[in-house]
Amino acid sequence: MWAFAGFLIISVIIFTVSKPYLGDSPDLSLQLSLRVGLNMLMSTNETFGPQKSYFKVKEVKLSCNSTHPRSEVCDIKGDVRIQGKSSNIVIASTEVFEDKDNDSWSIKPYARKESRAAMEQVSSISIKKAQNKEGLPDCSRNYSIPAIVFSTGGFSGNYFHDFTDLLIPLYSTSIQFNGQVIFLITDKHSIWINKYKQVLQKLSRYDQLIDFDKENEVLCFPRIVVGLKGSIKELAIDSSQSSYSIKGFREFLRNTYSLKREFVNITQGKRPRLLIISRSKTRKLLNAGELAGMAESLGFDAAIKETVMIIQIIPFGLGPMEWISRTDFEVPAKEMNLRYLGCRISPNESSLVHQYPYIHEVFKAPGAISKKGWNHFSSIYLEKQDVQVDLSRFRKVLLNTLELLQS
Ligand SMILES: *[C@@H]1O[C@H](CO)[C@@H](O)[C@H](O)[C@H]1NC(C)=O
Ligand SMILES: *[C@@H]1O[C@H](CO)[C@@H](O)[C@H](O)[C@H]1NC(C)=O
Ligand SMILES: *[C@@H]1O[C@H](CO)[C@@H](O)[C@H](O)[C@H]1NC(C)=O
Ligand SMILES: *[C@@H]1O[C@H](CO)[C@@H](O)[C@H](O)[C@H]1NC(C)=O
Ligand SMILES: *[C@@H]1O[C@H](CO)[C@@H](O)[C@H](O)[C@H]1NC(C)=O
Ligand SMILES: *[C@@H]1O[C@H](CO)[C@@H](O)[C@H](O)[C@H]1NC(C)=O
């Protein structure tokens, strides 16, 4: 028998405001596998001649992976020192890295590497080795637990990106520490932090989030992860990068927000609840009120915040629009075991008919428009479009939903 979690969501959010890659897959960036070696306890005189000041070095393990198409992550174990205000991370190390010319990296710790627009809003952090005492700043504070450094710049503030670029990668990077981890945040947006406070508190037991860019002191950690593990698919966790899953993330969210009911229970004649999310700026649902009225008359009740079933109203835009809505919502919803129904909008339900004649390329060839670039496509189909849902058509979608709920 089918079971359903919580309530229903009619998502009129529709899809991302970001730049997904339309068509071409992004370039794999330079293959730099920087793996560095292992035991660096000093045992020879060669690296440290008498003229250089001596220091004891802890074992250093460093792995930086920049081959992932979406995120760059460096995981460093050893004696790691952070000078936040100057965006520096210094590792006490004696060994030369495998790539001999490269003993420093610059990382933007945000998981949407392929988008220049996003990455322009993200600060770079430099990671260097210090081979002698002069290059190594003194610790002002010593920590005994690991830290994760990430940026809340990029496209944060947009729900889709909050989840796919930040919350899911943060979960996938930090859940292994079981709360024993400190977050250092660069490009700090307090609004974002307040909005997801519960999630942050669940992932890190330390109330204190450190504002990386304002930190004057030298903070020392036994391990630092710079950057978050992203996923090639939207709202997903790559099983190649992590032993965690998106279903686990869904459970984690239900726990975090104390959502008790995992299933919709309509056995006692209760009306299933329906949440209508109408966007307020672009792709507005122009007849949301009528739609709600109709849903009531069919036996739905008002709303709260639990998802089970997602109905996505997909604005006009044919192939490219369907690709976006599938990639950004349909596929992830199904991965999370949420039931999904899509409802494509026809030209006569789209406000674009008031702006372009029917014979215009906008209606005839959205594919050709998408080939001119994302910005061009988005400026028309995402920014200029509202939706007047054909109620008799949507009635069928709702009846279909009711039927699914009872099956
Ligand atoms: C270090 O240098 C001293 C004096 O030059 C030498 O006796 C010793 O064997 C060296 N140690 C190692 C590990 O090479
Ligand atoms: C780096 O990331 C790529 C892409 O996800 C993955 O295939 C590869 O195994 C990773 N390399 C290391 C050393 O972790
Ligand atoms: C070292 O690697 C980083 C990539 O992490 C690259 O940006 C930088 O240019 C490299 N430096 C040198 C000297 O090759
Ligand atoms: C931090 O640890 C180092 C090495 O153990 C020690 O020398 C230093 O005094 C400590 N600093 C503080 C502020 O506790
Ligand atoms: C649904 O609600 C009824 C009445 O409260 C209860 O007996 C039943 O166990 C519930 N079913 C589920 C699957 O929770
Ligand atoms: C709008 O277009 C759809 C599909 O082309 C059609 O089925 C429907 O009858 C039209 N509705 C109106 C109100 O013209």
mmCIF file with all atom_site columns, C-alpha atoms in Angstrom, residues 131-248:
data_model
loop_
_atom_site.group_PDB
_atom_site.id
_atom_site.type_symbol
_atom_site.label_atom_id
_atom_site.label_alt_id
_atom_site.label_comp_id
_atom_site.label_asym_id
_atom_site.label_entity_id
_atom_site.label_seq_id
_atom_site.pdbx_PDB_ins_code
_atom_site.Cartn_x
_atom_site.Cartn_y
_atom_site.Cartn_z
_atom_site.occupancy
_atom_site.B_iso_or_equiv
_atom_site.pdbx_formal_charge
_atom_site.auth_seq_id
_atom_site.auth_comp_id
_atom_site.auth_asym_id
_atom_site.auth_atom_id
_atom_site.pdbx_PDB_model_num
ATOM 1   C CA . GLN A 1 131 ? 57.837 25.359 6.015   1.00 0.00 ? 131 GLN A CA 1
ATOM 2   C CA . ASN A 1 132 ? 59.477 27.344 8.745   1.00 0.00 ? 132 ASN A CA 1
ATOM 3   C CA . LYS A 1 133 ? 58.513 29.100 11.893  1.00 0.00 ? 133 LYS A CA 1
ATOM 4   C CA . GLU A 1 134 ? 58.478 32.545 10.348  1.00 0.00 ? 134 GLU A CA 1
ATOM 5   C CA . GLY A 1 135 ? 55.670 31.609 8.031   1.00 0.00 ? 135 GLY A CA 1
ATOM 6   C CA . LEU A 1 136 ? 53.547 30.192 10.804  1.00 0.00 ? 136 LEU A CA 1
ATOM 7   C CA . PRO A 1 137 ? 51.328 32.567 12.794  1.00 0.00 ? 137 PRO A CA 1
ATOM 8   C CA . ASP A 1 138 ? 50.992 31.951 16.558  1.00 0.00 ? 138 ASP A CA 1
ATOM 9   C CA . CYS A 1 139 ? 47.701 30.513 17.721  1.00 0.00 ? 139 CYS A CA 1
ATOM 10  C CA . SER A 1 140 ? 45.437 32.870 19.642  1.00 0.00 ? 140 SER A CA 1
ATOM 11  C CA . ARG A 1 141 ? 42.879 30.140 20.222  1.00 0.00 ? 141 ARG A CA 1
ATOM 12  C CA . ASN A 1 142 ? 43.330 26.387 20.050  1.00 0.00 ? 142 ASN A CA 1
ATOM 13  C CA . TYR A 1 143 ? 40.412 24.126 19.192  1.00 0.00 ? 143 TYR A CA 1
ATOM 14  C CA . SER A 1 144 ? 40.307 20.391 19.575  1.00 0.00 ? 144 SER A CA 1
ATOM 15  C CA . ILE A 1 145 ? 37.503 19.761 17.090  1.00 0.00 ? 145 ILE A CA 1
ATOM 16  C CA . PRO A 1 146 ? 37.352 20.187 13.305  1.00 0.00 ? 146 PRO A CA 1
ATOM 17  C CA . ALA A 1 147 ? 36.043 23.206 11.431  1.00 0.00 ? 147 ALA A CA 1
ATOM 18  C CA . ILE A 1 148 ? 34.228 23.644 8.138   1.00 0.00 ? 148 ILE A CA 1
ATOM 19  C CA . VAL A 1 149 ? 34.665 26.820 6.134   1.00 0.00 ? 149 VAL A CA 1
ATOM 20  C CA . PHE A 1 150 ? 31.931 27.784 3.683   1.00 0.00 ? 150 PHE A CA 1
ATOM 21  C CA . SER A 1 151 ? 30.404 30.823 2.040   1.00 0.00 ? 151 SER A CA 1
ATOM 22  C CA . THR A 1 152 ? 26.821 32.012 2.286   1.00 0.00 ? 152 THR A CA 1
ATOM 23  C CA . GLY A 1 153 ? 27.325 34.253 -0.737  1.00 0.00 ? 153 GLY A CA 1
ATOM 24  C CA . GLY A 1 154 ? 26.577 32.984 -4.229  1.00 0.00 ? 154 GLY A CA 1
ATOM 25  C CA . PHE A 1 155 ? 22.889 32.566 -4.916  1.00 0.00 ? 155 PHE A CA 1
ATOM 26  C CA . SER A 1 156 ? 21.818 32.280 -1.274  1.00 0.00 ? 156 SER A CA 1
ATOM 27  C CA . GLY A 1 157 ? 18.442 33.834 -0.569  1.00 0.00 ? 157 GLY A CA 1
ATOM 28  C CA . ASN A 1 158 ? 16.749 31.881 -3.335  1.00 0.00 ? 158 ASN A CA 1
ATOM 29  C CA . TYR A 1 159 ? 15.052 28.809 -1.823  1.00 0.00 ? 159 TYR A CA 1
ATOM 30  C CA . PHE A 1 160 ? 16.165 26.458 -4.501  1.00 0.00 ? 160 PHE A CA 1
ATOM 31  C CA . HIS A 1 161 ? 19.795 27.535 -4.167  1.00 0.00 ? 161 HIS A CA 1
ATOM 32  C CA . ASP A 1 162 ? 19.619 27.645 -0.381  1.00 0.00 ? 162 ASP A CA 1
ATOM 33  C CA . PHE A 1 163 ? 18.964 23.927 -0.525  1.00 0.00 ? 163 PHE A CA 1
ATOM 34  C CA . THR A 1 164 ? 20.879 22.712 -3.528  1.00 0.00 ? 164 THR A CA 1
ATOM 35  C CA . ASP A 1 165 ? 24.009 24.897 -3.140  1.00 0.00 ? 165 ASP A CA 1
ATOM 36  C CA . LEU A 1 166 ? 24.155 25.182 0.627   1.00 0.00 ? 166 LEU A CA 1
ATOM 37  C CA . LEU A 1 167 ? 22.005 23.082 2.955   1.00 0.00 ? 167 LEU A CA 1
ATOM 38  C CA . ILE A 1 168 ? 22.357 19.743 1.205   1.00 0.00 ? 168 ILE A CA 1
ATOM 39  C CA . PRO A 1 169 ? 26.124 20.157 0.611   1.00 0.00 ? 169 PRO A CA 1
ATOM 40  C CA . LEU A 1 170 ? 26.520 21.298 4.225   1.00 0.00 ? 170 LEU A CA 1
ATOM 41  C CA . TYR A 1 171 ? 24.634 18.238 5.446   1.00 0.00 ? 171 TYR A CA 1
ATOM 42  C CA . SER A 1 172 ? 26.653 15.967 3.235   1.00 0.00 ? 172 SER A CA 1
ATOM 43  C CA . THR A 1 173 ? 29.953 17.501 4.411   1.00 0.00 ? 173 THR A CA 1
ATOM 44  C CA . SER A 1 174 ? 29.219 17.868 8.115   1.00 0.00 ? 174 SER A CA 1
ATOM 45  C CA . ILE A 1 175 ? 26.916 15.038 9.189   1.00 0.00 ? 175 ILE A CA 1
ATOM 46  C CA . GLN A 1 176 ? 29.926 12.725 9.623   1.00 0.00 ? 176 GLN A CA 1
ATOM 47  C CA . PHE A 1 177 ? 31.086 14.838 12.573  1.00 0.00 ? 177 PHE A CA 1
ATOM 48  C CA . ASN A 1 178 ? 27.927 14.200 14.538  1.00 0.00 ? 178 ASN A CA 1
ATOM 49  C CA . GLY A 1 179 ? 27.715 17.780 15.782  1.00 0.00 ? 179 GLY A CA 1
ATOM 50  C CA . GLN A 1 180 ? 31.371 17.958 16.833  1.00 0.00 ? 180 GLN A CA 1
ATOM 51  C CA . VAL A 1 181 ? 32.314 20.620 14.326  1.00 0.00 ? 181 VAL A CA 1
ATOM 52  C CA . ILE A 1 182 ? 32.543 24.391 14.181  1.00 0.00 ? 182 ILE A CA 1
ATOM 53  C CA . PHE A 1 183 ? 31.292 26.400 11.229  1.00 0.00 ? 183 PHE A CA 1
ATOM 54  C CA . LEU A 1 184 ? 33.295 29.308 9.905   1.00 0.00 ? 184 LEU A CA 1
ATOM 55  C CA . ILE A 1 185 ? 31.290 31.406 7.521   1.00 0.00 ? 185 ILE A CA 1
ATOM 56  C CA . THR A 1 186 ? 32.608 33.698 4.877   1.00 0.00 ? 186 THR A CA 1
ATOM 57  C CA . ASP A 1 187 ? 30.397 36.207 2.989   1.00 0.00 ? 187 ASP A CA 1
ATOM 58  C CA . LYS A 1 188 ? 28.104 35.963 5.965   1.00 0.00 ? 188 LYS A CA 1
ATOM 59  C CA . HIS A 1 189 ? 24.448 36.746 5.361   1.00 0.00 ? 189 HIS A CA 1
ATOM 60  C CA . SER A 1 190 ? 22.672 37.006 8.691   1.00 0.00 ? 190 SER A CA 1
ATOM 61  C CA . ILE A 1 191 ? 19.271 36.581 7.085   1.00 0.00 ? 191 ILE A CA 1
ATOM 62  C CA . TRP A 1 192 ? 20.302 33.239 5.686   1.00 0.00 ? 192 TRP A CA 1
ATOM 63  C CA . ILE A 1 193 ? 21.768 32.148 9.001   1.00 0.00 ? 193 ILE A CA 1
ATOM 64  C CA . ASN A 1 194 ? 18.636 33.091 10.914  1.00 0.00 ? 194 ASN A CA 1
ATOM 65  C CA . LYS A 1 195 ? 16.395 31.425 8.409   1.00 0.00 ? 195 LYS A CA 1
ATOM 66  C CA . TYR A 1 196 ? 18.217 28.083 8.733   1.00 0.00 ? 196 TYR A CA 1
ATOM 67  C CA . LYS A 1 197 ? 19.225 28.367 12.396  1.00 0.00 ? 197 LYS A CA 1
ATOM 68  C CA . GLN A 1 198 ? 17.598 25.059 13.322  1.00 0.00 ? 198 GLN A CA 1
ATOM 69  C CA . VAL A 1 199 ? 19.459 23.218 10.595  1.00 0.00 ? 199 VAL A CA 1
ATOM 70  C CA . LEU A 1 200 ? 22.777 24.784 11.577  1.00 0.00 ? 200 LEU A CA 1
ATOM 71  C CA . GLN A 1 201 ? 22.217 23.966 15.243  1.00 0.00 ? 201 GLN A CA 1
ATOM 72  C CA . LYS A 1 202 ? 21.407 20.397 14.403  1.00 0.00 ? 202 LYS A CA 1
ATOM 73  C CA . LEU A 1 203 ? 24.595 19.981 12.381  1.00 0.00 ? 203 LEU A CA 1
ATOM 74  C CA . SER A 1 204 ? 26.912 21.757 14.814  1.00 0.00 ? 204 SER A CA 1
ATOM 75  C CA . ARG A 1 205 ? 26.594 21.581 18.564  1.00 0.00 ? 205 ARG A CA 1
ATOM 76  C CA . TYR A 1 206 ? 28.514 24.800 18.902  1.00 0.00 ? 206 TYR A CA 1
ATOM 77  C CA . ASP A 1 207 ? 26.177 27.768 18.955  1.00 0.00 ? 207 ASP A CA 1
ATOM 78  C CA . GLN A 1 208 ? 28.909 30.007 17.938  1.00 0.00 ? 208 GLN A CA 1
ATOM 79  C CA . LEU A 1 209 ? 29.281 30.447 14.209  1.00 0.00 ? 209 LEU A CA 1
ATOM 80  C CA . ILE A 1 210 ? 32.505 32.200 13.414  1.00 0.00 ? 210 ILE A CA 1
ATOM 81  C CA . ASP A 1 211 ? 32.389 35.106 11.021  1.00 0.00 ? 211 ASP A CA 1
ATOM 82  C CA . PHE A 1 212 ? 35.480 34.230 9.044   1.00 0.00 ? 212 PHE A CA 1
ATOM 83  C CA . ASP A 1 213 ? 35.934 37.604 7.351   1.00 0.00 ? 213 ASP A CA 1
ATOM 84  C CA . LYS A 1 214 ? 35.886 39.536 10.632  1.00 0.00 ? 214 LYS A CA 1
ATOM 85  C CA . GLU A 1 215 ? 38.088 37.198 12.648  1.00 0.00 ? 215 GLU A CA 1
ATOM 86  C CA . ASN A 1 216 ? 41.208 39.027 13.815  1.00 0.00 ? 216 ASN A CA 1
ATOM 87  C CA . GLU A 1 217 ? 42.669 36.231 15.851  1.00 0.00 ? 217 GLU A CA 1
ATOM 88  C CA . VAL A 1 218 ? 44.569 33.210 14.677  1.00 0.00 ? 218 VAL A CA 1
ATOM 89  C CA . LEU A 1 219 ? 42.390 30.132 15.154  1.00 0.00 ? 219 LEU A CA 1
ATOM 90  C CA . CYS A 1 220 ? 44.051 26.733 15.227  1.00 0.00 ? 220 CYS A CA 1
ATOM 91  C CA . PHE A 1 221 ? 42.348 23.468 14.407  1.00 0.00 ? 221 PHE A CA 1
ATOM 92  C CA . PRO A 1 222 ? 43.380 19.834 14.110  1.00 0.00 ? 222 PRO A CA 1
ATOM 93  C CA . ARG A 1 223 ? 41.321 19.519 10.933  1.00 0.00 ? 223 ARG A CA 1
ATOM 94  C CA . ILE A 1 224 ? 39.688 21.899 8.492   1.00 0.00 ? 224 ILE A CA 1
ATOM 95  C CA . VAL A 1 225 ? 37.392 21.239 5.570   1.00 0.00 ? 225 VAL A CA 1
ATOM 96  C CA . VAL A 1 226 ? 37.269 24.162 3.155   1.00 0.00 ? 226 VAL A CA 1
ATOM 97  C CA . GLY A 1 227 ? 34.271 24.071 0.826   1.00 0.00 ? 227 GLY A CA 1
ATOM 98  C CA . LEU A 1 228 ? 31.161 21.885 0.720   1.00 0.00 ? 228 LEU A CA 1
ATOM 99  C CA . LYS A 1 229 ? 30.575 18.686 -1.208  1.00 0.00 ? 229 LYS A CA 1
ATOM 100 C CA . GLY A 1 230 ? 28.277 19.506 -4.075  1.00 0.00 ? 230 GLY A CA 1
ATOM 101 C CA . SER A 1 231 ? 26.392 17.192 -6.346  1.00 0.00 ? 231 SER A CA 1
ATOM 102 C CA . ILE A 1 232 ? 26.133 17.131 -10.116 1.00 0.00 ? 232 ILE A CA 1
ATOM 103 C CA . LYS A 1 233 ? 22.397 16.542 -9.940  1.00 0.00 ? 233 LYS A CA 1
ATOM 104 C CA . GLU A 1 234 ? 20.237 19.218 -8.338  1.00 0.00 ? 234 GLU A CA 1
ATOM 105 C CA . LEU A 1 235 ? 18.958 18.724 -4.773  1.00 0.00 ? 235 LEU A CA 1
ATOM 106 C CA . ALA A 1 236 ? 20.919 15.519 -4.563  1.00 0.00 ? 236 ALA A CA 1
ATOM 107 C CA . ILE A 1 237 ? 23.856 13.845 -2.857  1.00 0.00 ? 237 ILE A CA 1
ATOM 108 C CA . ASP A 1 238 ? 26.445 12.079 -5.030  1.00 0.00 ? 238 ASP A CA 1
ATOM 109 C CA . SER A 1 239 ? 26.969 8.616  -3.706  1.00 0.00 ? 239 SER A CA 1
ATOM 110 C CA . SER A 1 240 ? 30.517 8.800  -5.083  1.00 0.00 ? 240 SER A CA 1
ATOM 111 C CA . GLN A 1 241 ? 31.299 11.723 -2.763  1.00 0.00 ? 241 GLN A CA 1
ATOM 112 C CA . SER A 1 242 ? 29.400 10.761 0.318   1.00 0.00 ? 242 SER A CA 1
ATOM 113 C CA . SER A 1 243 ? 28.011 7.748  2.088   1.00 0.00 ? 243 SER A CA 1
ATOM 114 C CA . TYR A 1 244 ? 24.890 9.725  2.935   1.00 0.00 ? 244 TYR A CA 1
ATOM 115 C CA . SER A 1 245 ? 21.725 9.971  0.889   1.00 0.00 ? 245 SER A CA 1
ATOM 116 C CA . ILE A 1 246 ? 19.042 12.449 -0.009  1.00 0.00 ? 246 ILE A CA 1
ATOM 117 C CA . LYS A 1 247 ? 16.481 10.272 1.758   1.00 0.00 ? 247 LYS A CA 1
ATOM 118 C CA . GLY A 1 248 ? 18.583 10.688 4.871   1.00 0.00 ? 248 GLY A CA 1
#
